[in-house]
């Protein structure tokens, strides 16, 4: 079985969205639930690392890693589905991000601030 492409993942992820009515309106619960879910899942990752730091002297064990992989997947799901709500292929999100960070590297501006540096 060949690996999923970003767009194949996105299409399959969307089939698991509980909202049958989907809207690209930010005011619609189907849309905003994806925004809030994305932030919530990112928070779950932060929480797991906080507990590793607090309770395990910062030592990441295999069980931690497996749990964090699940949460990273949850973030990916929300990114894929949110992008779909905006009619943006997940491949475009990945390509544009990679173009951005590779450009920053080439220009020596990986450090610093500003979204558009
Ligand atoms: Mg989660």
mmCIF file of N, CA and C and ligand atoms in Angstrom:
data_model
loop_
_atom_site.group_PDB
_atom_site.id
_atom_site.type_symbol
_atom_site.label_atom_id
_atom_site.label_comp_id
_atom_site.label_asym_id
_atom_site.label_seq_id
_atom_site.Cartn_x
_atom_site.Cartn_y
_atom_site.Cartn_z
ATOM 1 N N UNK A 1 0.845 -1.188 0.000
ATOM 2 C CA UNK A 1 0.000 0.000 0.000
ATOM 3 C C UNK A 1 0.879 1.236 0.000
ATOM 4 N N UNK A 2 0.647 2.089 -0.972
ATOM 5 C CA UNK A 2 1.468 3.299 -1.044
ATOM 6 C C UNK A 2 1.013 4.313 0.000
ATOM 7 N N UNK A 3 1.937 5.146 0.446
ATOM 8 C CA UNK A 3 1.553 6.133 1.461
ATOM 9 C C UNK A 3 0.507 7.103 0.915
ATOM 10 N N UNK A 4 -0.320 7.594 1.815
ATOM 11 C CA UNK A 4 -1.316 8.596 1.436
ATOM 12 C C UNK A 4 -0.630 9.889 1.029
ATOM 13 N N UNK A 5 -1.164 10.532 0.022
ATOM 14 C CA UNK A 5 -0.728 11.897 -0.254
ATOM 15 C C UNK A 5 -1.430 12.822 0.750
ATOM 16 N N UNK A 6 -0.951 14.036 0.841
ATOM 17 C CA UNK A 6 -1.621 15.002 1.717
ATOM 18 C C UNK A 6 -3.096 15.153 1.334
ATOM 19 N N UNK A 7 -3.357 15.249 0.032
ATOM 20 C CA UNK A 7 -4.745 15.474 -0.392
ATOM 21 C C UNK A 7 -5.625 14.243 -0.161
ATOM 22 N N UNK A 8 -5.049 13.060 -0.309
ATOM 23 C CA UNK A 8 -5.816 11.848 -0.012
ATOM 24 C C UNK A 8 -6.145 11.785 1.480
ATOM 25 N N UNK A 9 -5.170 12.122 2.304
ATOM 26 C CA UNK A 9 -5.416 12.159 3.747
ATOM 27 C C UNK A 9 -6.554 13.137 4.042
ATOM 28 N N UNK A 10 -6.460 14.314 3.452
ATOM 29 C CA UNK A 10 -7.459 15.356 3.703
ATOM 30 C C UNK A 10 -8.852 14.882 3.304
ATOM 31 N N UNK A 11 -8.965 14.263 2.145
ATOM 32 C CA UNK A 11 -10.274 13.777 1.687
ATOM 33 C C UNK A 11 -10.831 12.718 2.641
ATOM 34 N N UNK A 12 -9.977 11.819 3.089
ATOM 35 C CA UNK A 12 -10.451 10.771 3.994
ATOM 36 C C UNK A 12 -10.783 11.330 5.371
ATOM 37 N N UNK A 13 -9.983 12.274 5.824
ATOM 38 C CA UNK A 13 -10.253 12.896 7.126
ATOM 39 C C UNK A 13 -11.628 13.572 7.114
ATOM 40 N N UNK A 14 -11.932 14.237 6.008
ATOM 41 C CA UNK A 14 -13.207 14.950 5.920
ATOM 42 C C UNK A 14 -14.397 14.004 6.068
ATOM 43 N N UNK A 15 -14.250 12.767 5.647
ATOM 44 C CA UNK A 15 -15.369 11.815 5.760
ATOM 45 C C UNK A 15 -15.694 11.505 7.224
ATOM 46 N N UNK A 16 -14.797 11.849 8.134
ATOM 47 C CA UNK A 16 -15.046 11.583 9.553
ATOM 48 C C UNK A 16 -15.543 12.818 10.301
ATOM 49 N N UNK A 17 -15.709 13.914 9.577
ATOM 50 C CA UNK A 17 -16.259 15.134 10.182
ATOM 51 C C UNK A 17 -17.717 14.884 10.566
ATOM 52 N N UNK A 18 -18.082 15.206 11.785
ATOM 53 C CA UNK A 18 -19.444 14.924 12.243
ATOM 54 C C UNK A 18 -20.484 15.878 11.666
ATOM 55 N N UNK A 19 -20.041 17.004 11.109
ATOM 56 C CA UNK A 19 -20.984 17.970 10.546
ATOM 57 C C UNK A 19 -21.361 17.549 9.139
ATOM 58 N N UNK A 20 -22.649 17.368 8.880
ATOM 59 C CA UNK A 20 -23.100 17.057 7.533
ATOM 60 C C UNK A 20 -23.255 18.329 6.715
ATOM 61 N N UNK A 21 -23.669 19.390 7.398
ATOM 62 C CA UNK A 21 -23.744 20.692 6.745
ATOM 63 C C UNK A 21 -22.437 21.424 7.029
ATOM 64 N N UNK A 22 -21.728 21.764 5.982
ATOM 65 C CA UNK A 22 -20.443 22.441 6.153
ATOM 66 C C UNK A 22 -20.528 23.830 5.558
ATOM 67 N N UNK A 23 -19.922 24.770 6.250
ATOM 68 C CA UNK A 23 -19.946 26.140 5.783
ATOM 69 C C UNK A 23 -18.558 26.738 5.866
ATOM 70 N N UNK A 24 -18.251 27.602 4.916
ATOM 71 C CA UNK A 24 -16.976 28.321 4.958
ATOM 72 C C UNK A 24 -17.116 29.627 5.724
ATOM 73 N N UNK A 25 -18.299 29.848 6.311
ATOM 74 C CA UNK A 25 -18.501 31.038 7.132
ATOM 75 C C UNK A 25 -17.866 30.828 8.505
ATOM 76 N N UNK A 26 -17.057 31.762 8.896
ATOM 77 C CA UNK A 26 -16.407 31.683 10.208
ATOM 78 C C UNK A 26 -17.445 31.629 11.319
ATOM 79 N N UNK A 27 -18.610 32.213 11.081
ATOM 80 C CA UNK A 27 -19.653 32.255 12.104
ATOM 81 C C UNK A 27 -20.389 30.932 12.263
ATOM 82 N N UNK A 28 -20.186 30.021 11.332
ATOM 83 C CA UNK A 28 -20.916 28.748 11.384
ATOM 84 C C UNK A 28 -20.220 27.777 12.341
ATOM 85 N N UNK A 29 -21.004 27.077 13.172
ATOM 86 C CA UNK A 29 -20.396 26.142 14.123
ATOM 87 C C UNK A 29 -19.545 25.056 13.461
ATOM 88 N N UNK A 30 -19.921 24.629 12.266
ATOM 89 C CA UNK A 30 -19.128 23.590 11.595
ATOM 90 C C UNK A 30 -17.709 24.082 11.319
ATOM 91 N N UNK A 31 -17.606 25.340 10.977
ATOM 92 C CA UNK A 31 -16.289 25.933 10.684
ATOM 93 C C UNK A 31 -15.541 26.241 11.971
ATOM 94 N N UNK A 32 -16.194 26.968 12.850
ATOM 95 C CA UNK A 32 -15.495 27.419 14.056
ATOM 96 C C UNK A 32 -15.079 26.258 14.954
ATOM 97 N N UNK A 33 -15.822 25.153 14.886
ATOM 98 C CA UNK A 33 -15.417 23.993 15.688
ATOM 99 C C UNK A 33 -14.048 23.484 15.246
ATOM 100 N N UNK A 34 -13.711 23.675 13.985
ATOM 101 C CA UNK A 34 -12.395 23.229 13.507
ATOM 102 C C UNK A 34 -11.296 24.146 14.025
ATOM 103 N N UNK A 35 -11.568 25.431 14.053
ATOM 104 C CA UNK A 35 -10.582 26.386 14.576
ATOM 105 C C UNK A 35 -10.320 26.098 16.062
ATOM 106 N N UNK A 36 -11.397 25.962 16.806
ATOM 107 C CA UNK A 36 -11.252 25.705 18.248
ATOM 108 C C UNK A 36 -10.624 24.341 18.498
ATOM 109 N N UNK A 37 -11.006 23.363 17.689
ATOM 110 C CA UNK A 37 -10.439 22.025 17.846
ATOM 111 C C UNK A 37 -8.943 22.007 17.584
ATOM 112 N N UNK A 38 -8.513 22.748 16.581
ATOM 113 C CA UNK A 38 -7.081 22.811 16.259
ATOM 114 C C UNK A 38 -6.290 23.369 17.437
ATOM 115 N N UNK A 39 -6.790 24.441 17.984
ATOM 116 C CA UNK A 39 -6.115 25.057 19.134
ATOM 117 C C UNK A 39 -6.163 24.126 20.351
ATOM 118 N N UNK A 40 -7.303 23.462 20.536
ATOM 119 C CA UNK A 40 -7.437 22.534 21.664
ATOM 120 C C UNK A 40 -6.454 21.374 21.566
ATOM 121 N N UNK A 41 -6.310 20.818 20.387
ATOM 122 C CA UNK A 41 -5.382 19.699 20.212
ATOM 123 C C UNK A 41 -3.938 20.157 20.395
ATOM 124 N N UNK A 42 -3.603 21.338 19.923
ATOM 125 C CA UNK A 42 -2.254 21.875 20.155
ATOM 126 C C UNK A 42 -2.018 22.030 21.656
ATOM 127 N N UNK A 43 -3.064 22.444 22.359
ATOM 128 C CA UNK A 43 -2.976 22.547 23.810
ATOM 129 C C UNK A 43 -2.752 21.197 24.470
ATOM 130 N N UNK A 44 -3.375 20.163 23.923
ATOM 131 C CA UNK A 44 -3.167 18.818 24.478
ATOM 132 C C UNK A 44 -1.704 18.398 24.347
ATOM 133 N N UNK A 45 -1.080 18.752 23.250
ATOM 134 C CA UNK A 45 0.346 18.441 23.073
ATOM 135 C C UNK A 45 1.167 19.193 24.123
ATOM 136 N N UNK A 46 0.871 20.473 24.287
ATOM 137 C CA UNK A 46 1.604 21.268 25.276
ATOM 138 C C UNK A 46 1.444 20.678 26.676
ATOM 139 N N UNK A 47 0.235 20.248 26.985
ATOM 140 C CA UNK A 47 -0.039 19.673 28.305
ATOM 141 C C UNK A 47 0.769 18.399 28.540
ATOM 142 N N UNK A 48 0.851 17.568 27.528
ATOM 143 C CA UNK A 48 1.624 16.320 27.673
ATOM 144 C C UNK A 48 3.099 16.637 27.912
ATOM 145 N N UNK A 49 3.634 17.576 27.180
ATOM 146 C CA UNK A 49 5.042 17.936 27.388
ATOM 147 C C UNK A 49 5.243 18.594 28.746
ATOM 148 N N UNK A 50 4.267 19.376 29.178
ATOM 149 C CA UNK A 50 4.371 19.986 30.507
ATOM 150 C C UNK A 50 4.501 18.908 31.576
ATOM 151 N N UNK A 51 3.679 17.878 31.454
ATOM 152 C CA UNK A 51 3.706 16.802 32.455
ATOM 153 C C UNK A 51 4.999 15.988 32.377
ATOM 154 N N UNK A 52 5.540 15.832 31.193
ATOM 155 C CA UNK A 52 6.830 15.132 31.055
ATOM 156 C C UNK A 52 7.916 15.952 31.749
ATOM 157 N N UNK A 53 7.854 17.247 31.560
ATOM 158 C CA UNK A 53 8.835 18.124 32.208
ATOM 159 C C UNK A 53 8.637 18.135 33.725
ATOM 160 N N UNK A 54 7.385 18.252 34.153
ATOM 161 C CA UNK A 54 7.075 18.372 35.572
ATOM 162 C C UNK A 54 7.264 17.055 36.336
ATOM 163 N N UNK A 55 6.819 15.955 35.734
ATOM 164 C CA UNK A 55 6.758 14.689 36.479
ATOM 165 C C UNK A 55 7.848 13.684 36.122
ATOM 166 N N UNK A 56 8.505 13.890 35.000
ATOM 167 C CA UNK A 56 9.458 12.867 34.523
ATOM 168 C C UNK A 56 10.830 13.462 34.224
ATOM 169 N N UNK A 57 11.118 14.599 34.839
ATOM 170 C CA UNK A 57 12.410 15.266 34.623
ATOM 171 C C UNK A 57 12.707 15.495 33.138
ATOM 172 N N UNK A 58 11.661 15.649 32.363
ATOM 173 C CA UNK A 58 11.852 15.936 30.942
ATOM 174 C C UNK A 58 12.257 14.746 30.102
ATOM 175 N N UNK A 59 12.144 13.561 30.670
ATOM 176 C CA UNK A 59 12.525 12.362 29.921
ATOM 177 C C UNK A 59 11.313 11.827 29.157
ATOM 178 N N UNK A 60 11.431 11.823 27.861
ATOM 179 C CA UNK A 60 10.356 11.341 26.985
ATOM 180 C C UNK A 60 10.511 9.837 26.786
ATOM 181 N N UNK A 61 9.560 9.052 27.297
ATOM 182 C CA UNK A 61 9.656 7.609 27.089
ATOM 183 C C UNK A 61 8.767 7.179 25.914
ATOM 184 N N UNK A 62 8.809 5.902 25.622
ATOM 185 C CA UNK A 62 8.091 5.401 24.444
ATOM 186 C C UNK A 62 6.580 5.592 24.584
ATOM 187 N N UNK A 63 6.070 5.404 25.794
ATOM 188 C CA UNK A 63 4.625 5.590 25.993
ATOM 189 C C UNK A 63 4.232 7.050 25.747
ATOM 190 N N UNK A 64 5.064 7.970 26.231
ATOM 191 C CA UNK A 64 4.808 9.401 25.978
ATOM 192 C C UNK A 64 4.799 9.674 24.476
ATOM 193 N N UNK A 65 5.805 9.124 23.832
ATOM 194 C CA UNK A 65 5.935 9.349 22.392
ATOM 195 C C UNK A 65 4.698 8.866 21.649
ATOM 196 N N UNK A 66 4.194 7.697 22.027
ATOM 197 C CA UNK A 66 3.007 7.157 21.365
ATOM 198 C C UNK A 66 1.789 8.050 21.584
ATOM 199 N N UNK A 67 1.656 8.585 22.789
ATOM 200 C CA UNK A 67 0.532 9.488 23.075
ATOM 201 C C UNK A 67 0.664 10.802 22.310
ATOM 202 N N UNK A 68 1.878 11.295 22.194
ATOM 203 C CA UNK A 68 2.093 12.555 21.470
ATOM 204 C C UNK A 68 1.860 12.364 19.976
ATOM 205 N N UNK A 69 2.221 11.202 19.454
ATOM 206 C CA UNK A 69 1.928 10.909 18.040
ATOM 207 C C UNK A 69 0.421 11.003 17.787
ATOM 208 N N UNK A 70 -0.379 10.487 18.718
ATOM 209 C CA UNK A 70 -1.840 10.572 18.565
ATOM 210 C C UNK A 70 -2.294 12.030 18.521
ATOM 211 N N UNK A 71 -1.734 12.836 19.413
ATOM 212 C CA UNK A 71 -2.146 14.245 19.460
ATOM 213 C C UNK A 71 -1.674 15.006 18.221
ATOM 214 N N UNK A 72 -0.474 14.692 17.746
ATOM 215 C CA UNK A 72 -0.008 15.313 16.503
ATOM 216 C C UNK A 72 -0.952 14.956 15.356
ATOM 217 N N UNK A 73 -1.421 13.725 15.361
ATOM 218 C CA UNK A 73 -2.385 13.309 14.345
ATOM 219 C C UNK A 73 -3.691 14.075 14.460
ATOM 220 N N UNK A 74 -4.110 14.324 15.689
ATOM 221 C CA UNK A 74 -5.331 15.117 15.881
ATOM 222 C C UNK A 74 -5.158 16.525 15.321
ATOM 223 N N UNK A 75 -3.979 17.104 15.536
ATOM 224 C CA UNK A 75 -3.696 18.435 14.969
ATOM 225 C C UNK A 75 -3.744 18.361 13.441
ATOM 226 N N UNK A 76 -3.142 17.317 12.893
ATOM 227 C CA UNK A 76 -3.148 17.153 11.433
ATOM 228 C C UNK A 76 -4.571 17.035 10.901
ATOM 229 N N UNK A 77 -5.402 16.294 11.624
ATOM 230 C CA UNK A 77 -6.798 16.138 11.195
ATOM 231 C C UNK A 77 -7.466 17.517 11.103
ATOM 232 N N UNK A 78 -7.304 18.309 12.152
ATOM 233 C CA UNK A 78 -7.946 19.635 12.142
ATOM 234 C C UNK A 78 -7.374 20.535 11.059
ATOM 235 N N UNK A 79 -6.067 20.467 10.831
ATOM 236 C CA UNK A 79 -5.470 21.272 9.766
ATOM 237 C C UNK A 79 -6.051 20.845 8.411
ATOM 238 N N UNK A 80 -6.137 19.538 8.203
ATOM 239 C CA UNK A 80 -6.660 19.047 6.933
ATOM 240 C C UNK A 80 -8.109 19.432 6.715
ATOM 241 N N UNK A 81 -8.906 19.248 7.740
ATOM 242 C CA UNK A 81 -10.337 19.512 7.588
ATOM 243 C C UNK A 81 -10.606 21.021 7.516
ATOM 244 N N UNK A 82 -9.928 21.785 8.346
ATOM 245 C CA UNK A 82 -10.106 23.247 8.282
ATOM 246 C C UNK A 82 -9.710 23.772 6.908
ATOM 247 N N UNK A 83 -8.620 23.265 6.378
ATOM 248 C CA UNK A 83 -8.193 23.685 5.036
ATOM 249 C C UNK A 83 -9.258 23.331 4.001
ATOM 250 N N UNK A 84 -9.845 22.161 4.153
ATOM 251 C CA UNK A 84 -10.897 21.738 3.215
ATOM 252 C C UNK A 84 -12.092 22.664 3.290
ATOM 253 N N UNK A 85 -12.456 23.064 4.480
ATOM 254 C CA UNK A 85 -13.568 24.010 4.630
ATOM 255 C C UNK A 85 -13.307 25.301 3.857
ATOM 256 N N UNK A 86 -12.015 25.635 3.722
ATOM 257 C CA UNK A 86 -11.644 26.853 2.996
ATOM 258 C C UNK A 86 -11.309 26.551 1.534
ATOM 259 N N UNK A 87 -11.620 25.314 1.100
ATOM 260 C CA UNK A 87 -11.319 24.884 -0.277
ATOM 261 C C UNK A 87 -9.846 25.000 -0.614
ATOM 262 N N UNK A 88 -9.011 24.690 0.356
ATOM 263 C CA UNK A 88 -7.561 24.717 0.143
ATOM 264 C C UNK A 88 -7.036 23.283 0.272
ATOM 265 N N UNK A 89 -6.451 22.756 -0.788
ATOM 266 C CA UNK A 89 -5.869 21.416 -0.683
ATOM 267 C C UNK A 89 -4.753 21.379 0.362
ATOM 268 N N UNK A 90 -4.710 20.307 1.124
ATOM 269 C CA UNK A 90 -3.677 20.187 2.156
ATOM 270 C C UNK A 90 -2.284 20.222 1.542
ATOM 271 N N UNK A 91 -2.170 19.712 0.323
ATOM 272 C CA UNK A 91 -0.866 19.768 -0.366
ATOM 273 C C UNK A 91 -0.399 21.218 -0.513
ATOM 274 N N UNK A 92 -1.327 22.128 -0.783
ATOM 275 C CA UNK A 92 -0.955 23.541 -0.927
ATOM 276 C C UNK A 92 -0.446 24.105 0.392
ATOM 277 N N UNK A 93 -1.089 23.710 1.490
ATOM 278 C CA UNK A 93 -0.646 24.174 2.809
ATOM 279 C C UNK A 93 0.785 23.710 3.058
ATOM 280 N N UNK A 94 1.034 22.438 2.768
ATOM 281 C CA UNK A 94 2.374 21.888 2.990
ATOM 282 C C UNK A 94 3.399 22.541 2.067
ATOM 283 N N UNK A 95 3.039 22.674 0.802
ATOM 284 C CA UNK A 95 3.979 23.269 -0.163
ATOM 285 C C UNK A 95 4.322 24.700 0.208
ATOM 286 N N UNK A 96 3.303 25.470 0.559
ATOM 287 C CA UNK A 96 3.560 26.884 0.872
ATOM 288 C C UNK A 96 4.372 27.032 2.140
ATOM 289 N N UNK A 97 4.101 26.160 3.118
ATOM 290 C CA UNK A 97 4.886 26.227 4.350
ATOM 291 C C UNK A 97 6.345 25.891 4.067
ATOM 292 N N UNK A 98 6.565 24.838 3.282
ATOM 293 C CA UNK A 98 7.940 24.439 2.992
ATOM 294 C C UNK A 98 8.655 25.524 2.182
ATOM 295 N N UNK A 99 7.959 26.102 1.213
ATOM 296 C CA UNK A 99 8.553 27.219 0.451
ATOM 297 C C UNK A 99 8.979 28.330 1.398
ATOM 298 N N UNK A 100 8.112 28.645 2.366
ATOM 299 C CA UNK A 100 8.397 29.742 3.301
ATOM 300 C C UNK A 100 9.634 29.447 4.142
ATOM 301 N N UNK A 101 9.665 28.275 4.752
ATOM 302 C CA UNK A 101 10.783 27.997 5.665
ATOM 303 C C UNK A 101 12.093 27.775 4.903
ATOM 304 N N UNK A 102 12.000 27.207 3.693
ATOM 305 C CA UNK A 102 13.220 27.052 2.890
ATOM 306 C C UNK A 102 13.750 28.415 2.443
ATOM 307 N N UNK A 103 12.835 29.324 2.128
ATOM 308 C CA UNK A 103 13.252 30.681 1.752
ATOM 309 C C UNK A 103 13.925 31.382 2.929
ATOM 310 N N UNK A 104 13.340 31.218 4.105
ATOM 311 C CA UNK A 104 13.949 31.830 5.289
ATOM 312 C C UNK A 104 15.350 31.281 5.518
ATOM 313 N N UNK A 105 15.478 29.984 5.348
ATOM 314 C CA UNK A 105 16.795 29.360 5.533
ATOM 315 C C UNK A 105 17.788 29.917 4.513
ATOM 316 N N UNK A 106 17.356 29.992 3.258
ATOM 317 C CA UNK A 106 18.243 30.468 2.193
ATOM 318 C C UNK A 106 18.668 31.914 2.427
ATOM 319 N N UNK A 107 17.765 32.695 3.033
ATOM 320 C CA UNK A 107 18.069 34.115 3.268
ATOM 321 C C UNK A 107 18.669 34.368 4.642
ATOM 322 N N UNK A 108 18.819 33.294 5.427
ATOM 323 C CA UNK A 108 19.429 33.433 6.749
ATOM 324 C C UNK A 108 18.562 34.176 7.743
ATOM 325 N N UNK A 109 17.229 34.065 7.603
ATOM 326 C CA UNK A 109 16.322 34.770 8.518
ATOM 327 C C UNK A 109 15.415 33.793 9.272
ATOM 328 N N UNK A 110 15.944 32.630 9.586
ATOM 329 C CA UNK A 110 15.143 31.670 10.345
ATOM 330 C C UNK A 110 14.872 32.168 11.752
ATOM 331 N N UNK A 111 15.815 32.880 12.314
ATOM 332 C CA UNK A 111 15.587 33.487 13.620
ATOM 333 C C UNK A 111 15.013 34.873 13.421
ATOM 334 N N UNK A 112 14.452 35.409 14.490
ATOM 335 C CA UNK A 112 13.851 36.733 14.382
ATOM 336 C C UNK A 112 12.356 36.608 14.464
ATOM 337 N N UNK A 113 11.650 37.661 14.155
ATOM 338 C CA UNK A 113 10.202 37.643 14.259
ATOM 339 C C UNK A 113 9.583 38.246 13.033
ATOM 340 N N UNK A 114 8.279 38.084 12.928
ATOM 341 C CA UNK A 114 7.546 38.588 11.769
ATOM 342 C C UNK A 114 7.126 37.421 10.899
ATOM 343 N N UNK A 115 5.800 37.277 10.698
ATOM 344 C CA UNK A 115 5.283 36.166 9.913
ATOM 345 C C UNK A 115 5.789 36.175 8.480
ATOM 346 N N UNK A 116 6.020 37.347 7.935
ATOM 347 C CA UNK A 116 6.365 37.448 6.521
ATOM 348 C C UNK A 116 7.824 37.813 6.271
ATOM 349 N N UNK A 117 8.720 37.436 7.203
ATOM 350 C CA UNK A 117 10.135 37.755 6.990
ATOM 351 C C UNK A 117 10.767 36.846 5.941
HETATM 352 MG MG1 LIG B 1 -6.378 14.834 21.063
#
